[in-house]
Short mmCIF file of C-alpha atoms and ligand atoms in Angstrom, two decimals:
data_model
loop_
_atom_site.label_atom_id
_atom_site.label_comp_id
_atom_site.label_asym_id
_atom_site.label_seq_id
_atom_site.Cartn_x
_atom_site.Cartn_y
_atom_site.Cartn_z
CA MET O 1 28.50 2.51 -15.54
CA LYS O 2 26.15 5.62 -16.58
CA ILE O 3 22.40 6.13 -17.04
CA ARG O 4 22.28 6.54 -20.81
CA ASN O 5 18.38 7.11 -20.87
CA ALA O 6 15.19 7.00 -18.97
CA PHE O 7 11.34 7.12 -20.15
CA VAL O 8 8.09 6.93 -18.62
CA ASN O 9 5.49 4.34 -19.66
CA ILE O 10 1.76 4.90 -18.95
CA THR O 11 -0.29 1.97 -19.46
CA SER O 12 -4.09 0.90 -18.42
CA PRO O 13 -4.34 -2.67 -18.40
CA GLY O 14 -7.72 -2.58 -16.43
CA ARG O 15 -6.27 0.14 -14.47
CA ASN O 16 -3.54 2.98 -14.90
CA PHE O 17 0.01 2.53 -14.10
CA VAL O 18 3.12 4.88 -14.29
CA THR O 19 6.24 3.06 -14.81
CA LEU O 20 10.03 4.49 -15.15
CA LYS O 21 12.33 2.51 -17.12
CA ILE O 22 16.12 3.85 -16.69
CA GLU O 23 18.77 2.42 -19.29
CA THR O 24 22.46 2.23 -18.93
CA ASP O 25 25.22 2.35 -21.19
CA GLU O 26 25.85 -1.18 -20.49
CA GLY O 27 22.60 -2.50 -21.79
CA ILE O 28 21.20 -3.01 -18.09
CA TYR O 29 17.91 -1.58 -17.35
CA GLY O 30 15.63 -1.00 -14.40
CA LEU O 31 12.01 -0.56 -13.55
CA GLY O 32 10.22 1.59 -10.89
CA ASP O 33 6.83 2.20 -10.41
CA GLY O 34 5.30 5.84 -9.78
CA THR O 35 1.61 5.09 -9.98
CA LEU O 36 -0.31 7.58 -7.82
CA ASN O 37 -4.03 6.32 -8.12
CA GLY O 38 -6.08 9.37 -9.71
CA ARG O 39 -2.97 11.53 -10.21
CA GLU O 40 -1.05 9.50 -12.48
CA LEU O 41 -0.13 12.16 -15.07
CA ALA O 42 1.52 14.68 -12.29
CA VAL O 43 4.13 11.90 -11.55
CA ALA O 44 4.51 11.22 -15.16
CA SER O 45 5.26 15.19 -15.65
CA TYR O 46 7.47 15.33 -12.53
CA LEU O 47 9.88 12.59 -13.99
CA SER O 48 9.63 13.63 -17.68
CA ASP O 49 10.02 16.96 -17.39
CA HIS O 50 11.95 17.28 -14.07
CA LEU O 51 13.99 14.46 -13.23
CA ILE O 52 14.94 12.44 -16.02
CA PRO O 53 16.80 15.21 -17.61
CA CYS O 54 19.00 15.47 -14.20
CA LEU O 55 19.78 11.65 -14.26
CA ILE O 56 21.65 11.34 -17.85
CA GLY O 57 25.19 10.35 -17.45
CA ARG O 58 24.85 9.60 -13.59
CA ASP O 59 26.31 6.55 -11.90
CA PRO O 60 23.11 4.32 -11.25
CA PHE O 61 24.85 2.53 -7.80
CA GLN O 62 24.82 5.92 -6.19
CA THR O 63 21.25 5.43 -4.93
CA GLU O 64 22.03 7.62 -1.70
CA ASP O 65 23.41 10.34 -3.22
CA ILE O 66 20.81 10.32 -6.27
CA TRP O 67 17.80 10.37 -3.44
CA GLN O 68 19.44 13.31 -1.85
CA TYR O 69 19.93 14.93 -4.79
CA LEU O 70 16.35 14.51 -6.05
CA TYR O 71 15.01 15.15 -2.37
CA ARG O 72 17.03 18.17 -1.01
CA GLY O 73 17.51 19.50 -4.72
CA ALA O 74 14.04 20.03 -5.48
CA TYR O 75 14.09 22.41 -2.67
CA TRP O 76 10.32 21.82 -2.26
CA ARG O 77 10.10 18.91 -0.42
CA ARG O 78 7.59 16.06 0.42
CA GLY O 79 4.24 15.48 -1.06
CA PRO O 80 3.33 12.50 -2.74
CA VAL O 81 3.79 13.44 -6.45
CA THR O 82 7.35 14.23 -5.55
CA MET O 83 7.98 11.17 -3.54
CA ALA O 84 6.63 8.73 -5.87
CA SER O 85 8.43 10.40 -8.60
CA ILE O 86 11.59 10.02 -6.53
CA ALA O 87 10.50 6.48 -5.33
CA ALA O 88 10.21 5.47 -9.31
CA VAL O 89 13.87 6.54 -9.82
CA ASP O 90 14.91 4.72 -6.47
CA VAL O 91 13.44 1.68 -7.35
CA ALA O 92 14.64 1.37 -10.92
CA LEU O 93 18.15 2.10 -9.53
CA TRP O 94 18.14 -0.76 -7.00
CA ASP O 95 16.93 -2.76 -9.89
CA ILE O 96 19.89 -2.21 -11.98
CA LYS O 97 22.05 -2.47 -8.79
CA GLY O 98 20.83 -6.05 -8.50
CA LYS O 99 21.05 -7.03 -12.17
CA ALA O 100 24.62 -5.39 -12.36
CA LEU O 101 25.90 -7.52 -9.46
CA ASN O 102 23.63 -10.49 -10.43
CA THR O 103 21.74 -10.98 -7.00
CA PRO O 104 18.26 -10.32 -6.00
CA VAL O 105 17.56 -7.07 -4.31
CA TYR O 106 16.93 -8.83 -0.87
CA ASN O 107 20.68 -9.33 -0.85
CA LEU O 108 21.60 -5.77 -0.91
CA LEU O 109 19.03 -4.99 2.07
CA GLY O 110 20.43 -7.54 4.51
CA GLY O 111 19.46 -10.77 2.91
CA ARG O 112 16.97 -13.46 4.11
CA SER O 113 15.49 -12.65 7.19
CA ARG O 114 12.82 -15.17 6.97
CA GLN O 115 11.54 -18.10 4.53
CA GLY O 116 8.31 -16.00 3.33
CA VAL O 117 6.22 -12.84 3.42
CA MET O 118 3.11 -13.35 5.29
CA VAL O 119 0.28 -11.62 3.21
CA TYR O 120 -3.43 -10.92 3.97
CA ALA O 121 -6.11 -10.95 1.46
CA HIS O 122 -9.40 -9.12 0.84
CA ALA O 123 -12.49 -10.60 1.73
CA ASN O 124 -16.01 -8.70 1.40
CA GLY O 125 -19.45 -9.23 0.72
CA LYS O 126 -22.99 -7.16 0.61
CA ASP O 127 -23.74 -8.76 3.95
CA ILE O 128 -22.36 -10.57 6.76
CA THR O 129 -23.28 -14.01 5.49
CA HIS O 130 -21.64 -13.32 2.31
CA ALA O 131 -18.55 -11.89 3.80
CA ILE O 132 -17.89 -15.00 5.94
CA GLU O 133 -18.39 -17.09 2.41
CA ASP O 134 -15.50 -14.77 1.05
CA VAL O 135 -13.41 -15.35 4.19
CA GLU O 136 -13.96 -19.11 3.49
CA ARG O 137 -13.02 -19.03 -0.01
CA HIS O 138 -9.75 -17.05 0.53
CA ARG O 139 -8.91 -19.57 3.32
CA GLN O 140 -9.17 -22.43 0.96
CA LEU O 141 -6.93 -20.39 -1.16
CA GLY O 142 -4.28 -20.80 1.58
CA TYR O 143 -4.37 -17.20 3.15
CA ARG O 144 -3.68 -17.01 6.79
CA ALA O 145 -4.70 -13.34 7.35
CA ILE O 146 -7.73 -11.85 6.06
CA ARG O 147 -9.04 -8.31 5.95
CA VAL O 148 -12.91 -8.37 5.98
CA GLN O 149 -15.25 -5.55 5.01
CA SER O 150 -19.12 -6.09 4.33
CA GLY O 151 -22.24 -4.05 3.58
CA PHE O 152 -24.62 -3.18 5.90
CA SER O 153 -27.95 -1.54 6.18
CA GLY O 154 -28.05 2.11 6.66
CA ASN O 155 -25.51 3.15 3.82
CA LYS O 156 -26.03 2.25 0.29
CA SER O 157 -22.54 1.75 -0.35
CA THR O 158 -19.24 1.40 1.75
CA TYR O 159 -15.52 1.10 1.33
CA GLY O 160 -14.00 -2.19 0.28
CA VAL O 161 -17.59 -4.03 -1.13
CA PRO O 162 -17.98 -3.80 -4.79
CA LYS O 163 -21.27 -2.40 -6.31
CA ALA O 164 -21.86 -5.59 -8.50
CA THR O 165 -20.18 -8.92 -8.00
CA GLY O 166 -16.31 -9.14 -9.29
CA ARG O 167 -13.39 -7.33 -7.88
CA TYR O 168 -13.30 -4.33 -5.95
CA GLU O 169 -11.42 -1.80 -7.50
CA PRO O 170 -12.00 1.70 -5.95
CA ALA O 171 -10.70 4.05 -9.00
CA GLU O 172 -13.28 4.33 -11.56
CA ARG O 173 -12.96 5.43 -15.11
CA GLY O 174 -14.41 9.30 -15.71
CA LEU O 175 -14.88 11.97 -13.18
CA PRO O 176 -15.19 10.76 -9.36
CA SER O 177 -18.12 9.08 -8.09
CA GLU O 178 -20.00 10.49 -4.97
CA TYR O 179 -21.15 8.22 -2.33
CA ASP O 180 -23.12 8.67 1.02
CA TRP O 181 -21.80 7.86 4.51
CA ALA O 182 -23.06 7.77 7.64
CA THR O 183 -20.97 6.72 10.77
CA GLU O 184 -23.52 5.62 13.36
CA PRO O 185 -24.62 2.30 11.12
CA TYR O 186 -21.09 1.53 10.49
CA LEU O 187 -20.03 1.60 13.98
CA ARG O 188 -22.94 -0.49 15.16
CA HIS O 189 -22.29 -3.07 12.16
CA VAL O 190 -18.57 -3.68 12.51
CA PRO O 191 -18.56 -5.53 15.97
CA LYS O 192 -21.44 -7.74 14.83
CA LEU O 193 -19.20 -8.60 11.74
CA PHE O 194 -16.36 -9.73 13.52
CA GLU O 195 -18.48 -11.72 16.26
CA ARG O 196 -19.78 -13.70 13.72
CA VAL O 197 -16.75 -14.14 11.36
CA ARG O 198 -14.91 -15.08 14.89
CA ASP O 199 -17.42 -17.50 15.92
CA HIS O 200 -17.52 -19.07 12.39
CA PHE O 201 -13.74 -19.63 11.84
CA GLY O 202 -12.36 -19.77 15.30
CA GLU O 203 -9.03 -18.07 16.63
CA ASP O 204 -6.78 -19.73 14.12
CA LEU O 205 -6.99 -17.06 11.54
CA HIS O 206 -5.59 -13.68 11.72
CA LEU O 207 -8.53 -10.88 11.01
CA LEU O 208 -8.16 -7.41 9.60
CA HIS O 209 -10.30 -4.54 9.06
CA ASP O 210 -9.84 -1.02 7.31
CA CYS O 211 -11.76 2.01 8.58
CA HIS O 212 -10.62 3.85 5.68
CA HIS O 213 -9.99 7.53 7.56
CA ARG O 214 -14.12 7.49 8.32
CA LEU O 215 -13.86 8.01 12.12
CA THR O 216 -13.07 10.50 14.82
CA PRO O 217 -10.49 9.51 17.38
CA ILE O 218 -13.00 8.99 20.19
CA GLU O 219 -15.25 6.93 17.78
CA ALA O 220 -12.43 4.94 16.77
CA ALA O 221 -11.44 4.40 20.37
CA GLY O 222 -14.88 2.85 21.01
CA LEU O 223 -14.77 0.61 18.13
CA GLY O 224 -11.32 -0.58 18.99
CA LYS O 225 -12.66 -1.55 22.47
CA GLU O 226 -15.70 -3.16 21.23
CA LEU O 227 -13.68 -5.39 18.72
CA GLU O 228 -10.98 -6.46 21.60
CA PRO O 229 -13.02 -9.77 22.42
CA TYR O 230 -12.34 -10.57 18.33
CA HIS O 231 -8.62 -10.37 18.67
CA LEU O 232 -8.10 -8.33 15.55
CA PHE O 233 -4.70 -8.55 13.81
CA TRP O 234 -5.14 -4.70 13.49
CA ILE O 235 -7.98 -1.92 12.68
CA GLU O 236 -6.43 0.19 9.83
CA ASP O 237 -6.88 4.21 9.27
CA PRO O 238 -9.21 4.48 12.10
CA VAL O 239 -8.90 8.02 11.50
CA PRO O 240 -7.33 10.63 9.08
CA ALA O 241 -3.81 10.76 9.82
CA GLU O 242 -2.68 14.38 9.16
CA PHE O 243 -3.11 15.11 12.97
CA GLU O 244 -0.61 12.39 14.27
CA GLU O 245 -1.68 13.18 17.97
CA GLY O 246 -5.32 12.05 17.17
CA TYR O 247 -4.19 8.58 17.47
CA ARG O 248 -3.20 9.34 21.41
CA ILE O 249 -6.87 9.16 22.33
CA ILE O 250 -7.37 5.89 20.48
CA ARG O 251 -4.63 4.53 22.20
CA GLU O 252 -5.36 5.30 25.39
CA HIS O 253 -8.66 3.55 25.08
CA THR O 254 -7.80 0.43 23.42
CA THR O 255 -5.46 -2.70 22.92
CA THR O 256 -6.63 -3.44 19.38
CA PRO O 257 -3.63 -2.89 17.30
CA ILE O 258 -3.72 -0.02 15.11
CA ALA O 259 -2.12 0.25 11.52
CA THR O 260 -1.76 3.29 9.46
CA GLY O 261 0.29 5.47 6.85
CA GLU O 262 -0.67 4.03 3.40
CA VAL O 263 -1.18 7.67 2.16
CA PHE O 264 1.74 8.79 4.06
CA ASN O 265 4.92 9.76 1.64
CA SER O 266 7.68 10.55 4.28
CA ILE O 267 8.79 9.75 7.86
CA TRP O 268 7.81 13.13 8.74
CA ASP O 269 4.33 12.02 8.39
CA ALA O 270 4.81 9.24 10.98
CA HIS O 271 7.53 10.57 13.18
CA ASP O 272 5.30 11.33 16.23
CA LEU O 273 2.99 8.28 15.58
CA ILE O 274 6.15 6.18 15.97
CA ARG O 275 8.15 7.82 18.52
CA ASN O 276 5.15 8.02 21.01
CA GLN O 277 4.13 4.09 19.97
CA TRP O 278 0.66 5.26 19.00
CA ILE O 279 0.47 2.77 16.23
CA ASP O 280 1.69 -0.89 15.80
CA TYR O 281 2.11 -1.10 11.97
CA ILE O 282 3.41 1.48 9.65
CA ARG O 283 1.80 1.05 5.95
CA MET O 284 3.45 3.66 3.80
CA THR O 285 4.88 1.61 0.92
CA ILE O 286 7.72 1.75 -1.42
CA VAL O 287 6.17 3.61 -4.28
CA HIS O 288 4.53 6.30 -2.10
CA GLY O 289 7.19 6.82 0.77
CA GLY O 290 10.29 8.11 -1.69
CA GLY O 291 11.48 4.25 -2.55
CA ILE O 292 13.55 1.76 -0.78
CA THR O 293 16.37 4.19 0.03
CA HIS O 294 13.55 5.89 2.50
CA LEU O 295 11.67 3.05 3.27
CA LYS O 296 14.63 1.31 4.84
CA LYS O 297 15.42 4.67 6.93
CA VAL O 298 11.79 4.60 8.07
CA ALA O 299 11.77 0.87 8.68
CA ASP O 300 14.90 1.10 10.91
CA PHE O 301 13.67 3.94 13.11
CA ALA O 302 9.94 2.09 13.64
CA ALA O 303 12.04 -0.93 14.84
CA LEU O 304 13.27 0.97 17.70
CA TYR O 305 9.76 1.68 19.00
CA HIS O 306 8.26 -1.89 18.50
CA VAL O 307 6.65 -0.58 15.20
CA ARG O 308 6.45 -3.23 12.34
CA THR O 309 5.46 -2.75 8.49
CA GLY O 310 2.20 -3.66 7.13
CA PHE O 311 2.94 -2.36 3.70
CA HIS O 312 -0.01 -0.96 1.51
CA GLY O 313 -0.46 -3.60 -1.30
CA ALA O 314 -3.64 -2.75 -3.29
CA THR O 315 -4.20 -2.86 -7.14
CA ASP O 316 -3.01 0.51 -7.62
CA LEU O 317 0.48 -0.22 -6.66
CA SER O 318 1.92 -2.01 -9.78
CA PRO O 319 3.70 -5.35 -9.60
CA VAL O 320 7.10 -3.48 -9.58
CA THR O 321 6.16 -2.05 -6.25
CA MET O 322 4.83 -5.45 -5.19
CA ALA O 323 8.01 -7.16 -6.13
CA ALA O 324 10.13 -4.31 -4.55
CA ALA O 325 7.95 -4.75 -1.36
CA LEU O 326 8.60 -8.55 -1.24
CA HIS O 327 12.58 -8.09 -1.35
CA PHE O 328 12.31 -5.32 1.32
CA ASN O 329 10.14 -7.53 3.61
CA THR O 330 12.39 -10.77 2.94
CA ALA O 331 15.07 -8.84 4.16
CA ILE O 332 14.21 -6.57 7.18
CA ASN O 333 13.70 -7.75 10.71
CA ASN O 334 10.64 -5.75 11.79
CA PHE O 335 8.47 -7.10 8.96
CA GLY O 336 4.88 -7.69 10.29
CA ILE O 337 2.40 -8.33 7.38
CA GLN O 338 2.07 -7.65 3.19
CA GLU O 339 -1.16 -6.49 2.01
CA HIS O 340 -2.07 -8.53 -1.05
CA MET O 341 -4.93 -7.70 -3.69
CA PRO O 342 -4.08 -9.56 -6.75
CA HIS O 343 -3.59 -7.72 -10.15
CA SER O 344 -5.96 -8.63 -13.04
CA GLU O 345 -4.67 -11.00 -15.55
CA GLU O 346 -3.96 -8.14 -18.02
CA THR O 347 -2.00 -6.35 -15.52
CA ASP O 348 0.07 -9.34 -14.77
CA ALA O 349 0.60 -10.09 -18.65
CA VAL O 350 2.20 -6.36 -19.04
CA PHE O 351 4.24 -6.73 -15.84
CA SER O 352 5.65 -10.37 -15.85
CA HIS O 353 6.94 -11.24 -12.78
CA ASN O 354 9.14 -13.71 -10.39
CA TYR O 355 7.12 -13.42 -7.28
CA THR O 356 4.97 -16.30 -6.18
CA PHE O 357 2.06 -17.31 -3.73
CA LYS O 358 1.87 -20.13 -1.86
CA ASP O 359 -0.02 -21.38 1.72
CA GLY O 360 -0.49 -17.73 2.57
CA TYR O 361 3.27 -16.44 2.11
CA MET O 362 4.61 -14.99 -0.95
CA PHE O 363 8.25 -15.07 -2.27
CA PRO O 364 10.06 -12.51 -4.19
CA GLY O 365 12.01 -15.35 -6.07
CA ASP O 366 15.91 -15.33 -6.85
CA ALA O 367 15.88 -13.64 -10.33
CA PRO O 368 18.60 -10.76 -10.11
CA GLY O 369 17.34 -7.06 -9.07
CA LEU O 370 13.74 -7.12 -8.74
CA GLY O 371 12.83 -9.87 -11.14
CA VAL O 372 9.81 -7.63 -12.87
CA ASP O 373 9.66 -6.86 -16.62
CA LEU O 374 7.42 -4.78 -18.91
CA ASP O 375 6.08 -5.92 -21.91
CA GLU O 376 6.17 -2.39 -23.81
CA ASN O 377 4.29 -3.68 -26.90
CA LEU O 378 1.47 -5.09 -25.01
CA ALA O 379 1.29 -2.12 -22.37
CA ALA O 380 0.59 0.23 -25.65
CA GLN O 381 -2.38 -1.74 -26.50
CA TYR O 382 -4.00 -0.25 -23.17
CA PRO O 383 -3.57 3.61 -23.32
CA TYR O 384 -4.23 5.86 -20.57
CA GLN O 385 -7.63 6.13 -19.39
CA ARG O 386 -8.83 8.96 -17.16
CA ALA O 387 -9.83 7.62 -13.41
CA TYR O 388 -10.54 8.90 -9.99
CA LEU O 389 -11.08 7.62 -6.46
CA PRO O 390 -14.80 8.32 -5.00
CA ILE O 391 -15.72 10.80 -2.71
CA ASN O 392 -17.98 10.68 0.15
CA ARG O 393 -20.78 13.18 1.58
CA LYS O 394 -22.95 12.72 4.56
CA LEU O 395 -26.48 12.10 4.30
CA ASP O 396 -26.97 15.95 4.29
CA GLY O 397 -24.79 16.37 1.69
CA THR O 398 -21.48 17.37 3.68
CA LEU O 399 -18.26 16.38 2.01
CA ALA O 400 -16.57 13.80 4.31
CA ASP O 401 -13.59 11.85 4.11
CA TRP O 402 -13.62 8.74 1.58
O1 LIG W 501 -8.33 2.63 -0.98
O2 LIG W 501 -5.18 2.19 -2.62
O3 LIG W 501 -6.15 -0.88 2.19
N1 LIG W 501 -6.17 -0.56 1.07
C1 LIG W 501 -6.80 0.58 0.73
C2 LIG W 501 -6.77 0.62 -0.71
C3 LIG W 501 -6.97 2.29 -1.25
C4 LIG W 501 -6.52 2.49 -2.66
C5 LIG W 501 -6.63 3.81 -2.60
O4 LIG W 501 -5.92 3.93 -4.10
O5 LIG W 501 -7.34 1.36 1.56
O6 LIG W 501 -8.04 0.14 -1.20
CO1 LIG W 502 -6.51 1.10 3.68
#
């Protein structure tokens, strides 16, 4: 079998997605996600202008060789644009391989290691009372693990809470919005939030929280310590993680588990975090981490250090990535949890898929390959719209992490 052609689809059914479709001379095709929130067209160009010409005529079964060719062959390694582009190719090839062998992708990665993939939902509210109502709503939907974020006095807005009612979707059309940020009221608020939530729901629910890179190591260490009585499943991205050793300080002070890595794109972003056991969960997922081929190596390396996966699963990761993650999570031993932020109806209509949700678990389905398809006619009705993630400024105007 040979790769005959490949093209990039850009569509915006509520939000932007970049999808690579690779076609073979035997009529089988595969899909890969290359969506990089706020920088979509850079990946589209990387694929169309630089990778696709190198793929024509290659054997799509050679996932390892093609990955090495694209990674080493670029000379300029790593970075989110490069690695999302490589991921799009890699995932499309695994999809082709599964279809050609008539088996779901999880069978190519080790087979079923568990019956279902535990996912966590997002609950939020403008204050603690509304957040508790939203946790209850998600509990009734069957979720066993819930991330909780709420607004608080002292900041006009915060990460994870929508400005109006409706879904939380961080990317906004047009140029980047600017929000304000003050750490002190946040640090006072979060322990009160989890005291109330634990008190209301008891111990029989996994609770998670995303700090979204806004703290310093010593602030995060203090927060982790204060949250210990409420037995969180994890706190996520307590600090920006370019400086991996910052996590040592957090680790020395608290037993609250730590997850990080949704913005990582290579094992070399997480190597020290894992081998020093400074984190418990690695969040770098398939689209941003160079695809299934690289993530399998990352997961196997992490397993040696008791680090489990907790893949990013926000709406900016397309249903193709969700499917790939569910196959992956089904097959590996050191799976921890999977984030689940459901896509809009428009997105699900463009990307029909075989994966399902029941009682807090998700299942990849048994269709050959990934079990996702792209309705190109419907996709064409939603042209690309420029959109960005917001930025944060401290109250005096200093630019801060969002
Ligand atoms: O802000 O995916 O845990 N989930 C998150 C997400 C990220 C967005 C950025 O594109 O932190 O909501
Ligand atoms: Co996050």
